[in-house]
Amino acid sequence: MSTEHASITSFRGEHARLGGTGDVVILPDSAHTAALAAAALGCEVGAIANSLLFDAEGEPVLILTSGAHRVDTAAVARRIGVGRLKRADPDFVRRHTGQVIGGVSPLDHPAPVRTWIDPWLRRHPVVWAAAGHPAAVFSTTYDELVAMTGAAEVDVETGDADAG
């Protein structure tokens, strides 16, 4: 009998179904922040792909961002063509991803979620993301992550593109 959390087992199945080639790693402690995950994995914080779910006026929007960046919600809302992005509350996150904050993976959600990705992640040959649980992560590449999620690129930080 497996003692693995059901959300990790579910993630493994979807990861395999989508052709994921990376490893799922169970960390000794919860890694619910990019800094904690990077420290546990011995990698740069920028190589952590945070899966951040936002509420776009009732619709879920998933932003896969480098752990080195903070999402400028007003700028990203303009760039992706939604009126407003706000941080999703725990119930909204669980309803749309089936997972808890700190363990949201880029895939294995009950229904498709519009997904965007920070192109900064392309700088890292190996990217790490949550695998459905705060203590589980998986390795991947930028291109594989895009292929598995269907994500489109969006710059997540305020930049010159937003200058008036």
mmCIF file with all atom_site columns, C-alpha atoms in Angstrom:
data_model
loop_
_atom_site.group_PDB
_atom_site.id
_atom_site.type_symbol
_atom_site.label_atom_id
_atom_site.label_alt_id
_atom_site.label_comp_id
_atom_site.label_asym_id
_atom_site.label_entity_id
_atom_site.label_seq_id
_atom_site.pdbx_PDB_ins_code
_atom_site.Cartn_x
_atom_site.Cartn_y
_atom_site.Cartn_z
_atom_site.occupancy
_atom_site.B_iso_or_equiv
_atom_site.pdbx_formal_charge
_atom_site.auth_seq_id
_atom_site.auth_comp_id
_atom_site.auth_asym_id
_atom_site.auth_atom_id
_atom_site.pdbx_PDB_model_num
ATOM 1   C CA . MET A 1 1   ? 0.000   0.000  0.000   1.00 0.00 ? 1   MET A CA 1
ATOM 2   C CA . SER A 1 2   ? 1.371   3.401  -1.011  1.00 0.00 ? 2   SER A CA 1
ATOM 3   C CA . THR A 1 3   ? 1.781   6.115  1.581   1.00 0.00 ? 3   THR A CA 1
ATOM 4   C CA . GLU A 1 4   ? 2.162   8.770  -1.124  1.00 0.00 ? 4   GLU A CA 1
ATOM 5   C CA . HIS A 1 5   ? -0.342  11.621 -0.934  1.00 0.00 ? 5   HIS A CA 1
ATOM 6   C CA . ALA A 1 6   ? -3.178  11.185 -3.450  1.00 0.00 ? 6   ALA A CA 1
ATOM 7   C CA . SER A 1 7   ? -2.443  14.551 -5.108  1.00 0.00 ? 7   SER A CA 1
ATOM 8   C CA . ILE A 1 8   ? 1.141   13.448 -5.885  1.00 0.00 ? 8   ILE A CA 1
ATOM 9   C CA . THR A 1 9   ? -0.040  10.111 -7.274  1.00 0.00 ? 9   THR A CA 1
ATOM 10  C CA . SER A 1 10  ? -2.584  11.935 -9.450  1.00 0.00 ? 10  SER A CA 1
ATOM 11  C CA . PHE A 1 11  ? 0.107   14.352 -10.631 1.00 0.00 ? 11  PHE A CA 1
ATOM 12  C CA . ARG A 1 12  ? 2.431   11.465 -11.561 1.00 0.00 ? 12  ARG A CA 1
ATOM 13  C CA . GLY A 1 13  ? -0.282  9.959  -13.754 1.00 0.00 ? 13  GLY A CA 1
ATOM 14  C CA . GLU A 1 14  ? -1.008  13.208 -15.592 1.00 0.00 ? 14  GLU A CA 1
ATOM 15  C CA . HIS A 1 15  ? 2.700   14.007 -15.938 1.00 0.00 ? 15  HIS A CA 1
ATOM 16  C CA . ALA A 1 16  ? 3.271   10.613 -17.580 1.00 0.00 ? 16  ALA A CA 1
ATOM 17  C CA . ARG A 1 17  ? 0.175   10.979 -19.787 1.00 0.00 ? 17  ARG A CA 1
ATOM 18  C CA . LEU A 1 18  ? 1.485   14.327 -21.075 1.00 0.00 ? 18  LEU A CA 1
ATOM 19  C CA . GLY A 1 19  ? 4.930   12.848 -21.813 1.00 0.00 ? 19  GLY A CA 1
ATOM 20  C CA . GLY A 1 20  ? 6.802   14.496 -18.951 1.00 0.00 ? 20  GLY A CA 1
ATOM 21  C CA . THR A 1 21  ? 10.373  13.256 -18.731 1.00 0.00 ? 21  THR A CA 1
ATOM 22  C CA . GLY A 1 22  ? 11.553  14.817 -15.472 1.00 0.00 ? 22  GLY A CA 1
ATOM 23  C CA . ASP A 1 23  ? 11.776  13.338 -12.013 1.00 0.00 ? 23  ASP A CA 1
ATOM 24  C CA . VAL A 1 24  ? 9.264   13.812 -9.215  1.00 0.00 ? 24  VAL A CA 1
ATOM 25  C CA . VAL A 1 25  ? 11.132  14.521 -5.965  1.00 0.00 ? 25  VAL A CA 1
ATOM 26  C CA . ILE A 1 26  ? 9.567   14.366 -2.517  1.00 0.00 ? 26  ILE A CA 1
ATOM 27  C CA . LEU A 1 27  ? 11.358  16.834 -0.263  1.00 0.00 ? 27  LEU A CA 1
ATOM 28  C CA . PRO A 1 28  ? 11.833  16.173 3.463   1.00 0.00 ? 28  PRO A CA 1
ATOM 29  C CA . ASP A 1 29  ? 9.908   19.359 4.329   1.00 0.00 ? 29  ASP A CA 1
ATOM 30  C CA . SER A 1 30  ? 7.261   21.524 2.732   1.00 0.00 ? 30  SER A CA 1
ATOM 31  C CA . ALA A 1 31  ? 8.677   23.867 0.108   1.00 0.00 ? 31  ALA A CA 1
ATOM 32  C CA . HIS A 1 32  ? 5.768   26.251 -0.261  1.00 0.00 ? 32  HIS A CA 1
ATOM 33  C CA . THR A 1 33  ? 7.983   29.156 -1.382  1.00 0.00 ? 33  THR A CA 1
ATOM 34  C CA . ALA A 1 34  ? 10.486  29.414 -4.220  1.00 0.00 ? 34  ALA A CA 1
ATOM 35  C CA . ALA A 1 35  ? 13.276  30.183 -1.755  1.00 0.00 ? 35  ALA A CA 1
ATOM 36  C CA . LEU A 1 36  ? 12.566  27.051 0.303   1.00 0.00 ? 36  LEU A CA 1
ATOM 37  C CA . ALA A 1 37  ? 12.351  24.882 -2.821  1.00 0.00 ? 37  ALA A CA 1
ATOM 38  C CA . ALA A 1 38  ? 15.582  26.302 -4.240  1.00 0.00 ? 38  ALA A CA 1
ATOM 39  C CA . ALA A 1 39  ? 17.404  25.736 -0.943  1.00 0.00 ? 39  ALA A CA 1
ATOM 40  C CA . ALA A 1 40  ? 16.158  22.142 -0.743  1.00 0.00 ? 40  ALA A CA 1
ATOM 41  C CA . LEU A 1 41  ? 17.116  21.420 -4.366  1.00 0.00 ? 41  LEU A CA 1
ATOM 42  C CA . GLY A 1 42  ? 20.407  23.335 -4.397  1.00 0.00 ? 42  GLY A CA 1
ATOM 43  C CA . CYS A 1 43  ? 19.418  25.462 -7.395  1.00 0.00 ? 43  CYS A CA 1
ATOM 44  C CA . GLU A 1 44  ? 18.914  29.144 -8.132  1.00 0.00 ? 44  GLU A CA 1
ATOM 45  C CA . VAL A 1 45  ? 15.598  30.588 -6.989  1.00 0.00 ? 45  VAL A CA 1
ATOM 46  C CA . GLY A 1 46  ? 15.065  31.753 -10.584 1.00 0.00 ? 46  GLY A CA 1
ATOM 47  C CA . ALA A 1 47  ? 14.886  28.101 -11.721 1.00 0.00 ? 47  ALA A CA 1
ATOM 48  C CA . ILE A 1 48  ? 11.768  27.539 -9.610  1.00 0.00 ? 48  ILE A CA 1
ATOM 49  C CA . ALA A 1 49  ? 8.560   27.874 -11.615 1.00 0.00 ? 49  ALA A CA 1
ATOM 50  C CA . ASN A 1 50  ? 5.953   29.192 -9.200  1.00 0.00 ? 50  ASN A CA 1
ATOM 51  C CA . SER A 1 51  ? 2.422   28.199 -10.202 1.00 0.00 ? 51  SER A CA 1
ATOM 52  C CA . LEU A 1 52  ? 0.345   31.184 -9.124  1.00 0.00 ? 52  LEU A CA 1
ATOM 53  C CA . LEU A 1 53  ? -3.406  31.052 -9.602  1.00 0.00 ? 53  LEU A CA 1
ATOM 54  C CA . PHE A 1 54  ? -5.213  34.342 -10.032 1.00 0.00 ? 54  PHE A CA 1
ATOM 55  C CA . ASP A 1 55  ? -8.888  35.224 -10.115 1.00 0.00 ? 55  ASP A CA 1
ATOM 56  C CA . ALA A 1 56  ? -9.664  37.137 -13.318 1.00 0.00 ? 56  ALA A CA 1
ATOM 57  C CA . GLU A 1 57  ? -13.178 38.293 -12.487 1.00 0.00 ? 57  GLU A CA 1
ATOM 58  C CA . GLY A 1 58  ? -14.256 34.752 -11.580 1.00 0.00 ? 58  GLY A CA 1
ATOM 59  C CA . GLU A 1 59  ? -12.149 32.889 -14.149 1.00 0.00 ? 59  GLU A CA 1
ATOM 60  C CA . PRO A 1 60  ? -8.929  31.126 -13.115 1.00 0.00 ? 60  PRO A CA 1
ATOM 61  C CA . VAL A 1 61  ? -5.655  32.257 -14.710 1.00 0.00 ? 61  VAL A CA 1
ATOM 62  C CA . LEU A 1 62  ? -2.430  30.398 -13.946 1.00 0.00 ? 62  LEU A CA 1
ATOM 63  C CA . ILE A 1 63  ? 0.851   32.280 -14.169 1.00 0.00 ? 63  ILE A CA 1
ATOM 64  C CA . LEU A 1 64  ? 4.042   30.190 -14.184 1.00 0.00 ? 64  LEU A CA 1
ATOM 65  C CA . THR A 1 65  ? 6.656   32.650 -13.023 1.00 0.00 ? 65  THR A CA 1
ATOM 66  C CA . SER A 1 66  ? 10.315  32.457 -12.139 1.00 0.00 ? 66  SER A CA 1
ATOM 67  C CA . GLY A 1 67  ? 10.866  32.406 -8.398  1.00 0.00 ? 67  GLY A CA 1
ATOM 68  C CA . ALA A 1 68  ? 13.098  35.435 -8.967  1.00 0.00 ? 68  ALA A CA 1
ATOM 69  C CA . HIS A 1 69  ? 10.133  37.563 -10.076 1.00 0.00 ? 69  HIS A CA 1
ATOM 70  C CA . ARG A 1 70  ? 7.052   39.113 -8.532  1.00 0.00 ? 70  ARG A CA 1
ATOM 71  C CA . VAL A 1 71  ? 3.966   39.333 -10.723 1.00 0.00 ? 71  VAL A CA 1
ATOM 72  C CA . ASP A 1 72  ? 2.786   42.878 -11.477 1.00 0.00 ? 72  ASP A CA 1
ATOM 73  C CA . THR A 1 73  ? -0.915  42.001 -11.623 1.00 0.00 ? 73  THR A CA 1
ATOM 74  C CA . ALA A 1 74  ? -2.007  45.265 -13.268 1.00 0.00 ? 74  ALA A CA 1
ATOM 75  C CA . ALA A 1 75  ? 0.618   44.969 -16.031 1.00 0.00 ? 75  ALA A CA 1
ATOM 76  C CA . VAL A 1 76  ? -0.093  41.265 -16.615 1.00 0.00 ? 76  VAL A CA 1
ATOM 77  C CA . ALA A 1 77  ? -3.868  41.865 -16.707 1.00 0.00 ? 77  ALA A CA 1
ATOM 78  C CA . ARG A 1 78  ? -3.304  44.411 -19.502 1.00 0.00 ? 78  ARG A CA 1
ATOM 79  C CA . ARG A 1 79  ? -0.934  42.103 -21.354 1.00 0.00 ? 79  ARG A CA 1
ATOM 80  C CA . ILE A 1 80  ? -3.278  39.109 -21.318 1.00 0.00 ? 80  ILE A CA 1
ATOM 81  C CA . GLY A 1 81  ? -6.445  41.128 -21.917 1.00 0.00 ? 81  GLY A CA 1
ATOM 82  C CA . VAL A 1 82  ? -8.374  40.727 -18.675 1.00 0.00 ? 82  VAL A CA 1
ATOM 83  C CA . GLY A 1 83  ? -9.921  43.505 -16.618 1.00 0.00 ? 83  GLY A CA 1
ATOM 84  C CA . ARG A 1 84  ? -8.305  42.635 -13.321 1.00 0.00 ? 84  ARG A CA 1
ATOM 85  C CA . LEU A 1 85  ? -6.148  39.919 -11.743 1.00 0.00 ? 85  LEU A CA 1
ATOM 86  C CA . LYS A 1 86  ? -6.303  39.312 -8.026  1.00 0.00 ? 86  LYS A CA 1
ATOM 87  C CA . ARG A 1 87  ? -4.672  36.633 -5.884  1.00 0.00 ? 87  ARG A CA 1
ATOM 88  C CA . ALA A 1 88  ? -7.014  33.698 -5.579  1.00 0.00 ? 88  ALA A CA 1
ATOM 89  C CA . ASP A 1 89  ? -8.212  32.650 -2.142  1.00 0.00 ? 89  ASP A CA 1
ATOM 90  C CA . PRO A 1 90  ? -7.585  29.081 -0.922  1.00 0.00 ? 90  PRO A CA 1
ATOM 91  C CA . ASP A 1 91  ? -11.097 27.865 -1.829  1.00 0.00 ? 91  ASP A CA 1
ATOM 92  C CA . PHE A 1 92  ? -10.823 29.264 -5.377  1.00 0.00 ? 92  PHE A CA 1
ATOM 93  C CA . VAL A 1 93  ? -7.400  27.602 -5.761  1.00 0.00 ? 93  VAL A CA 1
ATOM 94  C CA . ARG A 1 94  ? -8.648  24.222 -4.556  1.00 0.00 ? 94  ARG A CA 1
ATOM 95  C CA . ARG A 1 95  ? -11.811 24.404 -6.697  1.00 0.00 ? 95  ARG A CA 1
ATOM 96  C CA . HIS A 1 96  ? -9.911  25.162 -9.917  1.00 0.00 ? 96  HIS A CA 1
ATOM 97  C CA . THR A 1 97  ? -6.710  23.168 -9.400  1.00 0.00 ? 97  THR A CA 1
ATOM 98  C CA . GLY A 1 98  ? -7.672  20.406 -6.973  1.00 0.00 ? 98  GLY A CA 1
ATOM 99  C CA . GLN A 1 99  ? -4.514  21.370 -5.056  1.00 0.00 ? 99  GLN A CA 1
ATOM 100 C CA . VAL A 1 100 ? -3.545  23.612 -2.150  1.00 0.00 ? 100 VAL A CA 1
ATOM 101 C CA . ILE A 1 101 ? -1.636  26.892 -2.203  1.00 0.00 ? 101 ILE A CA 1
ATOM 102 C CA . GLY A 1 102 ? 2.067   26.089 -1.982  1.00 0.00 ? 102 GLY A CA 1
ATOM 103 C CA . GLY A 1 103 ? 1.627   22.841 -3.901  1.00 0.00 ? 103 GLY A CA 1
ATOM 104 C CA . VAL A 1 104 ? -0.190  23.950 -7.070  1.00 0.00 ? 104 VAL A CA 1
ATOM 105 C CA . SER A 1 105 ? 1.317   22.227 -10.064 1.00 0.00 ? 105 SER A CA 1
ATOM 106 C CA . PRO A 1 106 ? 1.229   23.561 -13.618 1.00 0.00 ? 106 PRO A CA 1
ATOM 107 C CA . LEU A 1 107 ? -0.916  20.563 -14.616 1.00 0.00 ? 107 LEU A CA 1
ATOM 108 C CA . ASP A 1 108 ? -3.386  17.951 -13.350 1.00 0.00 ? 108 ASP A CA 1
ATOM 109 C CA . HIS A 1 109 ? -6.317  20.292 -12.739 1.00 0.00 ? 109 HIS A CA 1
ATOM 110 C CA . PRO A 1 110 ? -9.986  19.226 -12.788 1.00 0.00 ? 110 PRO A CA 1
ATOM 111 C CA . ALA A 1 111 ? -10.574 21.350 -15.925 1.00 0.00 ? 111 ALA A CA 1
ATOM 112 C CA . PRO A 1 112 ? -8.229  23.267 -18.237 1.00 0.00 ? 112 PRO A CA 1
ATOM 113 C CA . VAL A 1 113 ? -6.944  26.567 -16.815 1.00 0.00 ? 113 VAL A CA 1
ATOM 114 C CA . ARG A 1 114 ? -5.650  29.347 -19.081 1.00 0.00 ? 114 ARG A CA 1
ATOM 115 C CA . THR A 1 115 ? -1.912  29.355 -18.435 1.00 0.00 ? 115 THR A CA 1
ATOM 116 C CA . TRP A 1 116 ? 0.825   31.917 -19.058 1.00 0.00 ? 116 TRP A CA 1
ATOM 117 C CA . ILE A 1 117 ? 4.569   31.509 -18.543 1.00 0.00 ? 117 ILE A CA 1
ATOM 118 C CA . ASP A 1 118 ? 7.383   33.882 -17.619 1.00 0.00 ? 118 ASP A CA 1
ATOM 119 C CA . PRO A 1 119 ? 9.963   33.729 -20.459 1.00 0.00 ? 119 PRO A CA 1
ATOM 120 C CA . TRP A 1 120 ? 12.716  34.294 -17.870 1.00 0.00 ? 120 TRP A CA 1
ATOM 121 C CA . LEU A 1 121 ? 12.432  30.564 -17.029 1.00 0.00 ? 121 LEU A CA 1
ATOM 122 C CA . ARG A 1 122 ? 13.942  29.814 -20.463 1.00 0.00 ? 122 ARG A CA 1
ATOM 123 C CA . ARG A 1 123 ? 17.351  30.832 -19.027 1.00 0.00 ? 123 ARG A CA 1
ATOM 124 C CA . HIS A 1 124 ? 17.547  27.681 -16.910 1.00 0.00 ? 124 HIS A CA 1
ATOM 125 C CA . PRO A 1 125 ? 18.319  24.278 -18.469 1.00 0.00 ? 125 PRO A CA 1
ATOM 126 C CA . VAL A 1 126 ? 16.355  22.611 -15.645 1.00 0.00 ? 126 VAL A CA 1
ATOM 127 C CA . VAL A 1 127 ? 13.229  24.152 -14.168 1.00 0.00 ? 127 VAL A CA 1
ATOM 128 C CA . TRP A 1 128 ? 11.520  22.877 -11.021 1.00 0.00 ? 128 TRP A CA 1
ATOM 129 C CA . ALA A 1 129 ? 7.788   23.173 -10.290 1.00 0.00 ? 129 ALA A CA 1
ATOM 130 C CA . ALA A 1 130 ? 5.361   21.887 -7.687  1.00 0.00 ? 130 ALA A CA 1
ATOM 131 C CA . ALA A 1 131 ? 3.976   18.391 -8.215  1.00 0.00 ? 131 ALA A CA 1
ATOM 132 C CA . GLY A 1 132 ? 0.566   18.790 -6.587  1.00 0.00 ? 132 GLY A CA 1
ATOM 133 C CA . HIS A 1 133 ? 1.709   18.949 -2.952  1.00 0.00 ? 133 HIS A CA 1
ATOM 134 C CA . PRO A 1 134 ? 3.831   21.449 -0.941  1.00 0.00 ? 134 PRO A CA 1
ATOM 135 C CA . ALA A 1 135 ? 6.592   18.839 -0.421  1.00 0.00 ? 135 ALA A CA 1
ATOM 136 C CA . ALA A 1 136 ? 6.667   17.525 -4.001  1.00 0.00 ? 136 ALA A CA 1
ATOM 137 C CA . VAL A 1 137 ? 8.432   19.028 -7.008  1.00 0.00 ? 137 VAL A CA 1
ATOM 138 C CA . PHE A 1 138 ? 9.339   17.867 -10.489 1.00 0.00 ? 138 PHE A CA 1
ATOM 139 C CA . SER A 1 139 ? 12.111  18.698 -12.907 1.00 0.00 ? 139 SER A CA 1
ATOM 140 C CA . THR A 1 140 ? 11.380  19.783 -16.446 1.00 0.00 ? 140 THR A CA 1
ATOM 141 C CA . THR A 1 141 ? 12.596  22.102 -19.168 1.00 0.00 ? 141 THR A CA 1
ATOM 142 C CA . TYR A 1 142 ? 11.043  25.341 -20.320 1.00 0.00 ? 142 TYR A CA 1
ATOM 143 C CA . ASP A 1 143 ? 10.005  23.811 -23.657 1.00 0.00 ? 143 ASP A CA 1
ATOM 144 C CA . GLU A 1 144 ? 8.545   20.700 -22.031 1.00 0.00 ? 144 GLU A CA 1
ATOM 145 C CA . LEU A 1 145 ? 6.615   22.838 -19.541 1.00 0.00 ? 145 LEU A CA 1
ATOM 146 C CA . VAL A 1 146 ? 5.131   24.885 -22.390 1.00 0.00 ? 146 VAL A CA 1
ATOM 147 C CA . ALA A 1 147 ? 4.256   21.704 -24.294 1.00 0.00 ? 147 ALA A CA 1
ATOM 148 C CA . MET A 1 148 ? 2.547   20.092 -21.280 1.00 0.00 ? 148 MET A CA 1
ATOM 149 C CA . THR A 1 149 ? 0.585   23.201 -20.241 1.00 0.00 ? 149 THR A CA 1
ATOM 150 C CA . GLY A 1 150 ? -0.085  25.010 -23.513 1.00 0.00 ? 150 GLY A CA 1
ATOM 151 C CA . ALA A 1 151 ? 1.175   28.170 -21.807 1.00 0.00 ? 151 ALA A CA 1
ATOM 152 C CA . ALA A 1 152 ? 1.731   31.393 -23.712 1.00 0.00 ? 152 ALA A CA 1
ATOM 153 C CA . GLU A 1 153 ? 4.567   33.743 -22.776 1.00 0.00 ? 153 GLU A CA 1
ATOM 154 C CA . VAL A 1 154 ? 3.925   36.909 -20.793 1.00 0.00 ? 154 VAL A CA 1
ATOM 155 C CA . ASP A 1 155 ? 6.357   39.279 -19.126 1.00 0.00 ? 155 ASP A CA 1
ATOM 156 C CA . VAL A 1 156 ? 5.290   39.314 -15.484 1.00 0.00 ? 156 VAL A CA 1
ATOM 157 C CA . GLU A 1 157 ? 7.156   42.360 -14.228 1.00 0.00 ? 157 GLU A CA 1
ATOM 158 C CA . THR A 1 158 ? 6.590   46.046 -14.829 1.00 0.00 ? 158 THR A CA 1
ATOM 159 C CA . GLY A 1 159 ? 8.772   47.097 -17.706 1.00 0.00 ? 159 GLY A CA 1
ATOM 160 C CA . ASP A 1 160 ? 9.364   49.629 -20.445 1.00 0.00 ? 160 ASP A CA 1
ATOM 161 C CA . ALA A 1 161 ? 6.556   48.077 -22.480 1.00 0.00 ? 161 ALA A CA 1
ATOM 162 C CA . ASP A 1 162 ? 4.159   49.650 -19.976 1.00 0.00 ? 162 ASP A CA 1
ATOM 163 C CA . ALA A 1 163 ? 5.703   53.121 -20.081 1.00 0.00 ? 163 ALA A CA 1
ATOM 164 C CA . GLY A 1 164 ? 3.267   55.734 -21.292 1.00 0.00 ? 164 GLY A CA 1
#
